[in-house]
mmCIF file of C-alpha atoms in Angstrom:
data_model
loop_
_atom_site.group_PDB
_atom_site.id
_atom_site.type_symbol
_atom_site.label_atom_id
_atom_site.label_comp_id
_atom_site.label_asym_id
_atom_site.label_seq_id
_atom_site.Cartn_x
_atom_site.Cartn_y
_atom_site.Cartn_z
ATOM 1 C CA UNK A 18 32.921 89.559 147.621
ATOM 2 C CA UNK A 19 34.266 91.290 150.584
ATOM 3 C CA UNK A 20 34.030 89.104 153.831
ATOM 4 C CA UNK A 21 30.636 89.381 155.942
ATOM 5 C CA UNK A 22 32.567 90.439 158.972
ATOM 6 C CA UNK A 23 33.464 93.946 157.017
ATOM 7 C CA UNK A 24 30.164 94.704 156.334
ATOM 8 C CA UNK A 25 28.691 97.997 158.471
ATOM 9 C CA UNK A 26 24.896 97.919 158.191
ATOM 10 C CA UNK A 27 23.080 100.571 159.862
ATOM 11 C CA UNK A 28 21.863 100.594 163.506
ATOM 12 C CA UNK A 29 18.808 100.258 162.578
ATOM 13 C CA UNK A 30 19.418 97.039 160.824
ATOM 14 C CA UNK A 31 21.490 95.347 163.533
ATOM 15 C CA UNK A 32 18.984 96.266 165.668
ATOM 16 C CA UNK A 33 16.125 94.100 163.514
ATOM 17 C CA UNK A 34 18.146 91.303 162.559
ATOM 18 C CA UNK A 35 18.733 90.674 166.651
ATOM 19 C CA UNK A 36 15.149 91.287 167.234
ATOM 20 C CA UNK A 37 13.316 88.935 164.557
ATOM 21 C CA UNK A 38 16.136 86.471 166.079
ATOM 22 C CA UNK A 39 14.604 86.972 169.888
ATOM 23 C CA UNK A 40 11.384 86.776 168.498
ATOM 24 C CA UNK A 41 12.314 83.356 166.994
ATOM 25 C CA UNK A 42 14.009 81.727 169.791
ATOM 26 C CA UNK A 43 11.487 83.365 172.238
ATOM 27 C CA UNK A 44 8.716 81.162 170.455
ATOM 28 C CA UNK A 45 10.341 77.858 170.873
ATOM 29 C CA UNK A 46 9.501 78.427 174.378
ATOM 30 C CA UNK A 47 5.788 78.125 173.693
ATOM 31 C CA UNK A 48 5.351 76.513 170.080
ATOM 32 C CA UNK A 49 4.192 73.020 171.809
ATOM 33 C CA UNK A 50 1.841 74.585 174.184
ATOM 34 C CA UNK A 51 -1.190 74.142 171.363
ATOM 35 C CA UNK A 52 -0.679 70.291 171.551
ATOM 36 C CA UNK A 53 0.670 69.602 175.373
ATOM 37 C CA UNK A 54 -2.865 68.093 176.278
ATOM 38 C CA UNK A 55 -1.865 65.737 172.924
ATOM 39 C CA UNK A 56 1.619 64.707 173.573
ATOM 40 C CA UNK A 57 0.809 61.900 175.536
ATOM 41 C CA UNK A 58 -0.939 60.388 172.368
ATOM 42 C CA UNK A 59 1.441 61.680 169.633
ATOM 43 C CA UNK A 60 4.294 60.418 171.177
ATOM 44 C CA UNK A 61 3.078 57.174 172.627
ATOM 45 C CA UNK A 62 4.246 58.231 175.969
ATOM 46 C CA UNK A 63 3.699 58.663 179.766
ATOM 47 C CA UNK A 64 2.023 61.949 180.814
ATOM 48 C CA UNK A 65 5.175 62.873 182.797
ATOM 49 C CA UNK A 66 7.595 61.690 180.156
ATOM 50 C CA UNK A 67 5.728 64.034 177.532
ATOM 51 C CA UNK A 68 6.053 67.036 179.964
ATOM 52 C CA UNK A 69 9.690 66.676 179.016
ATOM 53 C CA UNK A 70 9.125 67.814 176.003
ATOM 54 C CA UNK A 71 8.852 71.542 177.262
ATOM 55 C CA UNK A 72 11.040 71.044 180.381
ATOM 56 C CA UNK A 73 13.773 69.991 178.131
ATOM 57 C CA UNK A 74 13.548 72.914 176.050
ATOM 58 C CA UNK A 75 13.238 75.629 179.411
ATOM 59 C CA UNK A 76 16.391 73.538 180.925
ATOM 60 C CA UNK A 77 18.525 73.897 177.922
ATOM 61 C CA UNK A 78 17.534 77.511 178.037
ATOM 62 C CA UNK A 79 18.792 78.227 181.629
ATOM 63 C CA UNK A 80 21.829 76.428 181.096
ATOM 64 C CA UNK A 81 22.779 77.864 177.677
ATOM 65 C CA UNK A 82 22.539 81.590 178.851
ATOM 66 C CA UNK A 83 25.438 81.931 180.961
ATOM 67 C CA UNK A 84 27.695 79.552 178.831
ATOM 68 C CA UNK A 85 26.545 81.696 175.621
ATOM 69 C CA UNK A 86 27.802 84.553 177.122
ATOM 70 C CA UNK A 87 31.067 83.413 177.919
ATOM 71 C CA UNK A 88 31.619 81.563 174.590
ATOM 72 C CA UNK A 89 30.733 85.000 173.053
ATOM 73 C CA UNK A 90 33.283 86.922 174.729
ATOM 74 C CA UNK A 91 35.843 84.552 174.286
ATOM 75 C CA UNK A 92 35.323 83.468 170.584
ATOM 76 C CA UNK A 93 33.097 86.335 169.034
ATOM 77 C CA UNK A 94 29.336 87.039 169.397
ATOM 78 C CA UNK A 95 28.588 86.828 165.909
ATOM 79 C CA UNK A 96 29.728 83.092 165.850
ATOM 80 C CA UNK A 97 27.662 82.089 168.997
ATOM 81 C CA UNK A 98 24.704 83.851 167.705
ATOM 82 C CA UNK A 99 25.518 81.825 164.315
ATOM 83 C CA UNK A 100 25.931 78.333 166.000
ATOM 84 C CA UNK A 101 22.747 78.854 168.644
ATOM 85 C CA UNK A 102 20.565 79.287 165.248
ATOM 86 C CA UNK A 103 21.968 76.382 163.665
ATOM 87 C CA UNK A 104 21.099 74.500 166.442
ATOM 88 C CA UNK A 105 17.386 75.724 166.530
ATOM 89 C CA UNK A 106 17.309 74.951 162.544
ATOM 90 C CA UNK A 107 18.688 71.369 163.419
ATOM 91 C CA UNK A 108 16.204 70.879 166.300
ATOM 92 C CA UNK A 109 13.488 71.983 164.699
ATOM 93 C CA UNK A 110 14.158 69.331 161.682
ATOM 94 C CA UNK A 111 14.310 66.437 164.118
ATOM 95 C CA UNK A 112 11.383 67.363 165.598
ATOM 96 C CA UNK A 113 9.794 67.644 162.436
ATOM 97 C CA UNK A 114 10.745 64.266 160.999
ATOM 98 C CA UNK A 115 9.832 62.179 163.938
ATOM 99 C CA UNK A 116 6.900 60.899 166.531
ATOM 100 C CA UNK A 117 9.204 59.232 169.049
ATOM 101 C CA UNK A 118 9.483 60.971 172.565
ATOM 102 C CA UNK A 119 13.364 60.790 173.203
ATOM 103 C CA UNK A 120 14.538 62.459 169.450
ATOM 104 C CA UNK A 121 12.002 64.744 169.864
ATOM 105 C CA UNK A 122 13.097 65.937 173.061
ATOM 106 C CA UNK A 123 16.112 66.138 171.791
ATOM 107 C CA UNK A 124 15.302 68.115 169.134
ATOM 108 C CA UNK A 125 13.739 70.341 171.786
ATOM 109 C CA UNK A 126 17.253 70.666 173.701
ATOM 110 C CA UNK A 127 18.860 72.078 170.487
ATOM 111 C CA UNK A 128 15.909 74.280 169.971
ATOM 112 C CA UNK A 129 16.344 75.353 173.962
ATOM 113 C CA UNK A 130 20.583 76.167 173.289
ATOM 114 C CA UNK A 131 19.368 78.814 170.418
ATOM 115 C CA UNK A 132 17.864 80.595 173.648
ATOM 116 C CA UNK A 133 21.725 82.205 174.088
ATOM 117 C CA UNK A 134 20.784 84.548 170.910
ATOM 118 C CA UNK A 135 19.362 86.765 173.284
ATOM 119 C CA UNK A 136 22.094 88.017 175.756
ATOM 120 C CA UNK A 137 24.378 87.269 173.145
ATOM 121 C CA UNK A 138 22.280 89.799 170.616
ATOM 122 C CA UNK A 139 22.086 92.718 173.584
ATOM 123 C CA UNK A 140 25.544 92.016 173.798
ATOM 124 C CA UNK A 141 26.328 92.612 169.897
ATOM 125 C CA UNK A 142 24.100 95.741 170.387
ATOM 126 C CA UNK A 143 26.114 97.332 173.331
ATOM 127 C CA UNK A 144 29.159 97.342 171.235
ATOM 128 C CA UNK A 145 27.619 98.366 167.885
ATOM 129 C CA UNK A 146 24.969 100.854 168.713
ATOM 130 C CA UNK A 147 25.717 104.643 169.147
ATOM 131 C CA UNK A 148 24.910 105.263 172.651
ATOM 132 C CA UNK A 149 21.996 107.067 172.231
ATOM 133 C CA UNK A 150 19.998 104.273 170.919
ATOM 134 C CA UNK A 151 21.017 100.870 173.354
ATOM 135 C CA UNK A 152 18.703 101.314 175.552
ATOM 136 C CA UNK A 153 15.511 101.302 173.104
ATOM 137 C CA UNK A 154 17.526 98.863 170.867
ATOM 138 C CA UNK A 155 17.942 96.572 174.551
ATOM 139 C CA UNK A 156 14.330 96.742 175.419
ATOM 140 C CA UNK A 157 13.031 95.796 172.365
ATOM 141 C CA UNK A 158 15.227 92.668 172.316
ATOM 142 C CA UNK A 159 14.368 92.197 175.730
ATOM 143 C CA UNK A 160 10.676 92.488 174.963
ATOM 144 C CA UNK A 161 11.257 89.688 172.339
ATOM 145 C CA UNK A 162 11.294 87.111 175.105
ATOM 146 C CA UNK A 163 7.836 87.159 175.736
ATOM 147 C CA UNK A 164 6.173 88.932 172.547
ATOM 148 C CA UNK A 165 7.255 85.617 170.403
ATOM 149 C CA UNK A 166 5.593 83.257 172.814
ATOM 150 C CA UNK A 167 2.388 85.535 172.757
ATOM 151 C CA UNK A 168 2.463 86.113 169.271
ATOM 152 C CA UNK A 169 3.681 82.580 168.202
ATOM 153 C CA UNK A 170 0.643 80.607 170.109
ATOM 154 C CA UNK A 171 -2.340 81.503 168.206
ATOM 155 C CA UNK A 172 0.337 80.956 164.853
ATOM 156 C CA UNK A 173 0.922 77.557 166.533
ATOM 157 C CA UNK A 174 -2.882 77.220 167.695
ATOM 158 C CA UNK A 175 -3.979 77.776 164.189
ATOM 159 C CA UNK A 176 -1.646 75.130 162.515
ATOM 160 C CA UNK A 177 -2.724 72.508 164.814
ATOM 161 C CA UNK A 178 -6.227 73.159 164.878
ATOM 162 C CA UNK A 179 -5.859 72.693 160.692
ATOM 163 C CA UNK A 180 -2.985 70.683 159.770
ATOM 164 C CA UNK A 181 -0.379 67.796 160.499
ATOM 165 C CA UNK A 182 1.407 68.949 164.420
ATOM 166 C CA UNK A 183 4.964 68.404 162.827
ATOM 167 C CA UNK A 184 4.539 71.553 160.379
ATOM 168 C CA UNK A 185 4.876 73.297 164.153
ATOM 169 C CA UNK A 186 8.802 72.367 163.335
ATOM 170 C CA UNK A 187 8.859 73.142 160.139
ATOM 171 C CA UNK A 188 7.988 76.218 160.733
ATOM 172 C CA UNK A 189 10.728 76.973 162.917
ATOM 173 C CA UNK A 190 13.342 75.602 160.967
ATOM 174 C CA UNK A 191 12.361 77.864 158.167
ATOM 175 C CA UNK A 192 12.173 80.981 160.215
ATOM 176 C CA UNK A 193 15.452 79.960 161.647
ATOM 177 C CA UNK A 194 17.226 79.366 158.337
ATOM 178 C CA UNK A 195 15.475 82.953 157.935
ATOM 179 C CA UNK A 196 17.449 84.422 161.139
ATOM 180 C CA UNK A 197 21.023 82.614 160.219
ATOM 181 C CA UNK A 198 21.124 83.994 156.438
ATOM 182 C CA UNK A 199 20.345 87.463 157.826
ATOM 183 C CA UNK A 200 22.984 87.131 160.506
ATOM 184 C CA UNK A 201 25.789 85.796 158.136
ATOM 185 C CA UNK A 202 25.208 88.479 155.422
ATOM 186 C CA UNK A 203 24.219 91.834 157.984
ATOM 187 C CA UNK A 204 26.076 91.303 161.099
ATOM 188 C CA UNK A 205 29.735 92.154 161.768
ATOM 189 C CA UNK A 206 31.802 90.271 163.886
ATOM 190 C CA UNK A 207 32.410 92.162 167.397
ATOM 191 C CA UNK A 208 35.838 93.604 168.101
ATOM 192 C CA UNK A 209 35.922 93.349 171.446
ATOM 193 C CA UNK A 210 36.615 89.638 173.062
ATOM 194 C CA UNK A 211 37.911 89.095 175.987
ATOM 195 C CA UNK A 212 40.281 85.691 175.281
ATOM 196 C CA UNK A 213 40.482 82.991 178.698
ATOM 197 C CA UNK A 214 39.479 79.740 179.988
ATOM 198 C CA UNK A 215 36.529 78.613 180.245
ATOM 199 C CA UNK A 216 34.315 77.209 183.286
ATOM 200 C CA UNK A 217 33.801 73.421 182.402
ATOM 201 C CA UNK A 218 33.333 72.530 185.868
ATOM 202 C CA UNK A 219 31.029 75.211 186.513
ATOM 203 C CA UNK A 220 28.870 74.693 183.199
ATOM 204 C CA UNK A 221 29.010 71.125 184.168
ATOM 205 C CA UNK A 222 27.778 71.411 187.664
ATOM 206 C CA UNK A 223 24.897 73.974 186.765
ATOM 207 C CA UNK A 224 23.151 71.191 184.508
ATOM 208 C CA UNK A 225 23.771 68.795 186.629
ATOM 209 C CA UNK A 226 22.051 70.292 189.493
ATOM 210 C CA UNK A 227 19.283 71.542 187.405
ATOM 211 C CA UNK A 228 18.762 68.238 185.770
ATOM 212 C CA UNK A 229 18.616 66.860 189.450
ATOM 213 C CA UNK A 230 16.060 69.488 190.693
ATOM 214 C CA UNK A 231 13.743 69.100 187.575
ATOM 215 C CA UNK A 232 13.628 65.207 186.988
ATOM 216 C CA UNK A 233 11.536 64.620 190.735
ATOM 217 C CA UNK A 234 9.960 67.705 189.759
ATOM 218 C CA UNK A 235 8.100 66.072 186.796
ATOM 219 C CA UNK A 236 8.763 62.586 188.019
ATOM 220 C CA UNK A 237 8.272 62.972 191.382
ATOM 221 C CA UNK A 238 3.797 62.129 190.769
ATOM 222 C CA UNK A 239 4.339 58.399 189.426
ATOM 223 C CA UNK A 240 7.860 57.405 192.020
ATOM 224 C CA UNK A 241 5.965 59.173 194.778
ATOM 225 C CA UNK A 242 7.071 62.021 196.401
ATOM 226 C CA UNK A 243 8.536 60.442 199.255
ATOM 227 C CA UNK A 244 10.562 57.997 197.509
ATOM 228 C CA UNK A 245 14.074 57.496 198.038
ATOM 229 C CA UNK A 246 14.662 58.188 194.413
ATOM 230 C CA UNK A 247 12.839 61.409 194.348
ATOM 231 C CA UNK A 248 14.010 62.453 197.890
ATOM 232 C CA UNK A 249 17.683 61.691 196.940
ATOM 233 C CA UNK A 250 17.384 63.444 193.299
ATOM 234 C CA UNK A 251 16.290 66.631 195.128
ATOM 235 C CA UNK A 252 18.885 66.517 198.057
ATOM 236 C CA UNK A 253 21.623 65.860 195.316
ATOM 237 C CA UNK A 254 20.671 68.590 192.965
ATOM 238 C CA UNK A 255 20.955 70.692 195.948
ATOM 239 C CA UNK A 256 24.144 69.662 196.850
ATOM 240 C CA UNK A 257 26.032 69.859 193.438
ATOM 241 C CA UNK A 258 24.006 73.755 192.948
ATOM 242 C CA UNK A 259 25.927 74.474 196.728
ATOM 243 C CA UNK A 260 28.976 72.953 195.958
ATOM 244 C CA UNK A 261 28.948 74.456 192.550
ATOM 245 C CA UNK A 262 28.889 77.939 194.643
ATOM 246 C CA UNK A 263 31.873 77.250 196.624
ATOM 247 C CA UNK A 264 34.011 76.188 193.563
ATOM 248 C CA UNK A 265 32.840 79.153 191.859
ATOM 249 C CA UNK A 266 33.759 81.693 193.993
ATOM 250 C CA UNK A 267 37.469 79.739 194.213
ATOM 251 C CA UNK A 268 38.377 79.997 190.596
ATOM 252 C CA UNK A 269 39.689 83.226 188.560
ATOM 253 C CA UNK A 270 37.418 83.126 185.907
ATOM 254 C CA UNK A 271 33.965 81.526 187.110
ATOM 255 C CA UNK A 272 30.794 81.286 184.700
ATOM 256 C CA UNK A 273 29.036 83.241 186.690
ATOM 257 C CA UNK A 274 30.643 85.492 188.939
ATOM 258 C CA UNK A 275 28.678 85.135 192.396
ATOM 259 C CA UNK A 276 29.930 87.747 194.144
ATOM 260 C CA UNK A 277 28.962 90.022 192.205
ATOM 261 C CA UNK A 278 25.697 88.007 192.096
ATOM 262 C CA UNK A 279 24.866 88.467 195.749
ATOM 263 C CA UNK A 280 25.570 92.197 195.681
ATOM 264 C CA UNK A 281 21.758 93.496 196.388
ATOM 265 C CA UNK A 282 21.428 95.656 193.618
ATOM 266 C CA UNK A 283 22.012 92.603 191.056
ATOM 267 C CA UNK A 284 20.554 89.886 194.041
ATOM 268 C CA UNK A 285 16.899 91.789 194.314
ATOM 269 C CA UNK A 286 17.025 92.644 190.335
ATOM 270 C CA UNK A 287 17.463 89.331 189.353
ATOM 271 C CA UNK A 288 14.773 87.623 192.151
ATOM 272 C CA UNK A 289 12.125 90.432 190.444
ATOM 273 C CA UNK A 290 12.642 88.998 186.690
ATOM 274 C CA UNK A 291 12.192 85.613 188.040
ATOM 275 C CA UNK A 292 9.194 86.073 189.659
ATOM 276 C CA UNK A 293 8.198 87.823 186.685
ATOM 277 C CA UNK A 294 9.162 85.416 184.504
ATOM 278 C CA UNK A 295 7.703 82.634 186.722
ATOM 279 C CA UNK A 296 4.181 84.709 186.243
ATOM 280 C CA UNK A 297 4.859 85.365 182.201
ATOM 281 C CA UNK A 298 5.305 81.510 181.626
ATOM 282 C CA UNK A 299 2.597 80.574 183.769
ATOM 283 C CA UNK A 300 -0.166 82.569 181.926
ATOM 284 C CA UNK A 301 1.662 81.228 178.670
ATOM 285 C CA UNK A 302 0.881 77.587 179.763
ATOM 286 C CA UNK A 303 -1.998 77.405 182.061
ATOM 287 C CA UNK A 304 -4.164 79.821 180.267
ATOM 288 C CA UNK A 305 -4.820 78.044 177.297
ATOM 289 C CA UNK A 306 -5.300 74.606 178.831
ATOM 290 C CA UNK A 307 -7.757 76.456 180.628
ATOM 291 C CA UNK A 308 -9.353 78.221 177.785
ATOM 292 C CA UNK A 309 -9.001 75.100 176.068
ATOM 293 C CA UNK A 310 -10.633 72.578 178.701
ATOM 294 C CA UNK A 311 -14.437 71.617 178.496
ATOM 295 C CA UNK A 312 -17.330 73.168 180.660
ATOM 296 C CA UNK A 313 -18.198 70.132 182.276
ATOM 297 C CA UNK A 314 -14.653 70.414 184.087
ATOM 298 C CA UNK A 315 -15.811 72.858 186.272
ATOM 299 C CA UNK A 316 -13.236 75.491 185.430
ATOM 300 C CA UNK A 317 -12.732 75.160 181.668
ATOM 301 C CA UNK A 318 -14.243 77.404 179.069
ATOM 302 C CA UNK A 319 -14.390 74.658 176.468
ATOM 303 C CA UNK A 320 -12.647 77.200 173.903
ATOM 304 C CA UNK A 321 -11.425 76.151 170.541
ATOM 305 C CA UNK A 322 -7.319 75.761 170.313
ATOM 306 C CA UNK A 323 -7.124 78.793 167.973
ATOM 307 C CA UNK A 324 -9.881 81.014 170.237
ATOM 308 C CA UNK A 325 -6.773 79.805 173.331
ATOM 309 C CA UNK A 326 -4.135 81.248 171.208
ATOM 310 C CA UNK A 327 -5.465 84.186 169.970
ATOM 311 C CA UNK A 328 -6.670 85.318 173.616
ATOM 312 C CA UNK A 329 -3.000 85.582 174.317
ATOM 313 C CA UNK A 330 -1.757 87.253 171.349
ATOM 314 C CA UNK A 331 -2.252 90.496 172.652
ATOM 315 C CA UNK A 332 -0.042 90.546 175.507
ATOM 316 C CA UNK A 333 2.547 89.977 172.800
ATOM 317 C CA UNK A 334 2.080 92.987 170.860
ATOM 318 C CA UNK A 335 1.718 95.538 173.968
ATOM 319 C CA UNK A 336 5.006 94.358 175.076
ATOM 320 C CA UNK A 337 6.197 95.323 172.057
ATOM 321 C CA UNK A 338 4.182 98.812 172.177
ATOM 322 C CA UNK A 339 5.500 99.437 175.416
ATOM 323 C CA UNK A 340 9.407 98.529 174.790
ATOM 324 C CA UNK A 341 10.630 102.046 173.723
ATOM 325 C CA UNK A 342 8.269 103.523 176.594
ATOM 326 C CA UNK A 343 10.114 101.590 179.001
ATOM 327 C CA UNK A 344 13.268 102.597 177.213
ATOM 328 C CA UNK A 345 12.239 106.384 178.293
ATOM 329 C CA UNK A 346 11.084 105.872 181.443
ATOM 330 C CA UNK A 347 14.585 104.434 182.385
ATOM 331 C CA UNK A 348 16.491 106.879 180.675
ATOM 332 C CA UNK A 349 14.688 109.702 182.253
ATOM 333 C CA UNK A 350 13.463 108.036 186.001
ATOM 334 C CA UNK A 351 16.168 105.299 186.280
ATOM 335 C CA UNK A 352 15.825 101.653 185.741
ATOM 336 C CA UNK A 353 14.321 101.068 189.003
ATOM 337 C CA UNK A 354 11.061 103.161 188.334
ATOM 338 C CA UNK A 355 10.535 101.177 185.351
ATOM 339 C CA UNK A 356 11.306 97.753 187.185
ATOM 340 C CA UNK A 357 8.373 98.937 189.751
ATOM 341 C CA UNK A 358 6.236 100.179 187.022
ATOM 342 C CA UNK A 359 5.842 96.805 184.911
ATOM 343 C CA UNK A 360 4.502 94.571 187.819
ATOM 344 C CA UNK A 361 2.311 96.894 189.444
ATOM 345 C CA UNK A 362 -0.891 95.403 189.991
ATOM 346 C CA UNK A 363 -3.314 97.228 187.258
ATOM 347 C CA UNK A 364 -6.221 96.529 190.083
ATOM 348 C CA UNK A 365 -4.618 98.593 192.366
ATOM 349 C CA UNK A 366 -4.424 101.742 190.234
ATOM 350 C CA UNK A 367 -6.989 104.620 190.144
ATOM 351 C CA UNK A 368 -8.389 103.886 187.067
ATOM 352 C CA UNK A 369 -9.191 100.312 187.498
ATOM 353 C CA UNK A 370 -10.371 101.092 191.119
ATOM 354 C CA UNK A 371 -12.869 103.925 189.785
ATOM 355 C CA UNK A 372 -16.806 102.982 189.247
ATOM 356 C CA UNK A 373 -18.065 102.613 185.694
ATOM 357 C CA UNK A 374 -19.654 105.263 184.339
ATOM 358 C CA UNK A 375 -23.038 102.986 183.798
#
């Protein structure tokens, strides 16, 4: 049997295998959402310890993606993308086999370091595509991030409006076993790494000023928010994030390079898909616990979990109808026009402002 790193599929095949991956990854972001007013019960825990059990998984992501990228130059993409889906297959069993609050937020760390599949895949696809086809290849990956969250809650919603909440995880684990066989058996192994040292200090520093910034965050309601704890956990996340900037911009070979960073084309580019983001995740995981909440609230719509779900779902699929249309629009009007296109207020436009014809 000739080794897996000979093999050539087609572009078309690369291109799938790294999408169904995003997709995959993408929904460990949301797969808990369904059972976040539960948590507190089915883990025996604190409100604000449960919460955890989504920060943890959104912290490991924002740490993971720079490192990710770096490990994949330096040691080959196909193995990072291999060892980020072992560790969402791991996760996922943990989760699956427990009801305690600290191995299941563990398990939703590893699930959160699978989250470098992503750069790492539009990586893999900038080296293996013809040129013609990376940019629709790169913006249906890219779409991935947000049309597995949208697509996996009513999944999610469904399971744990009719069965046990721990299938949630076994789930994932088999649709992650899924993703690693196809990657080991269909994806090469890229040519082109770029050998060095790697940031420890800087990797190091960025979750340790993260973790500092999010624990008040979450914590901040039961110590008070003008505790010295909370107070001194914010000031000292701050510190290590500033002092993490100075070193960075001191060494040859930083994790992130911020110069380059602070340029404005990549400063402003990168401020836009966070706010973005910021607005993506909070629909994701307000609007169901609004959906879901009962009448006599005030503001609830005393929806069933599934009804939540599914009243999402479709946000999924037109990002995914709209991926290669973006792909066009950039190739023929530039990126910008389709970075100003995608957050334009739909109220604003002609259409929506126009009377109905009743």
């Amino acid at each position: 049997m000739s080794d897996s790193s000979t093999r050539t599929p087609g572009p078309g095949a690369v291109t799938a295998v790294i999408a169904l991956s995003g997709v995959v990854v993408s929904l460990m972001q949301t797969l808990v959402v369904p059972i976040i007013p539960q948590l507190p019960h089915l883990l025996d825990a604190e409100p604000s310890d449960a919460s955890w059990v989504i920060t943890a998984t959104l912290l490991a992501a924002a740490v993971v993606t720079p490192i990710s990228g770096r490990l994949g130059d330096m040691f080959g993409k196909r193995k990072i993308l291999i060892a980020s889906l072992v560790a969402l297959v791991v996760g996922s069993v943990v989760c699956a086999l427990t009801d305690s609050l600290i191995p299941v937020i563990t398990g939703r760390v590893l699930q959160g370091l699978a989250t470098g599949v992503i750069p790492v895949g539009i990586s893999i696809l900038r080296n293996e595509l013809p040129a013609a086809r990376v940019g629709g290849a790169v913006s249906l990956v890219s779409a991935t991030l947000g049309v597995g969250g949208a697509i996996g809650l009513p999944v999610a919603a469904a399971i744990v409006q009719y069965a046990d909440w721990h299938v949630l995880f076994r789930l994932a684990a088999g649709l992650g076993l899924v993703c690693l066989t196809l990657v080991v058996f269909l994806l090469p192994e890229s040519p082109n790494q770029a050998p060095g040292r790697f940031d420890t200090p800087g990797a190091i520093g960025l979750a340790a000023g993260l973790v500092c910034l999010l624990l008040p965050v979450t914590k901040g309601g039961d110590w008070g928010w003008t505790s010295a704890t909370t107070l001194g956990l914010f000031a000292g996340g701050a510190v290590i994030l500033a002092l993490r900037a100075v070193y960075e911009t001191r060494v040859s070979q930083p994790l992130v390079d911020l110069r380059v960073t602070v340029r404005r084309p990549v400063l402003f580019t990168n401020l836009a898909s966070v706010l973005v983001g910021f607005a993506m995740y909070a629909m994701s995981l307000t609007l169901p616990q609004l959906l879901r909440s009962p009448e006599a609230t005030g503001y609830g719509l005393g929806q069933s979990t599934l009804a939540a779900g599914l009243a999402l779902a479709p946000g999924g699929l037109v990002m995914m109808a709209l991926s290669p249309v973006s792909a066009r629009i950039t190739a023929r009007r530039g990126a910008r026009t389709a970075l100003l296109t995608g957050p334009a207020p739909v109220d604003q436009m002609p259409f929506a402002r126009a009377p109905p014809p009743w």
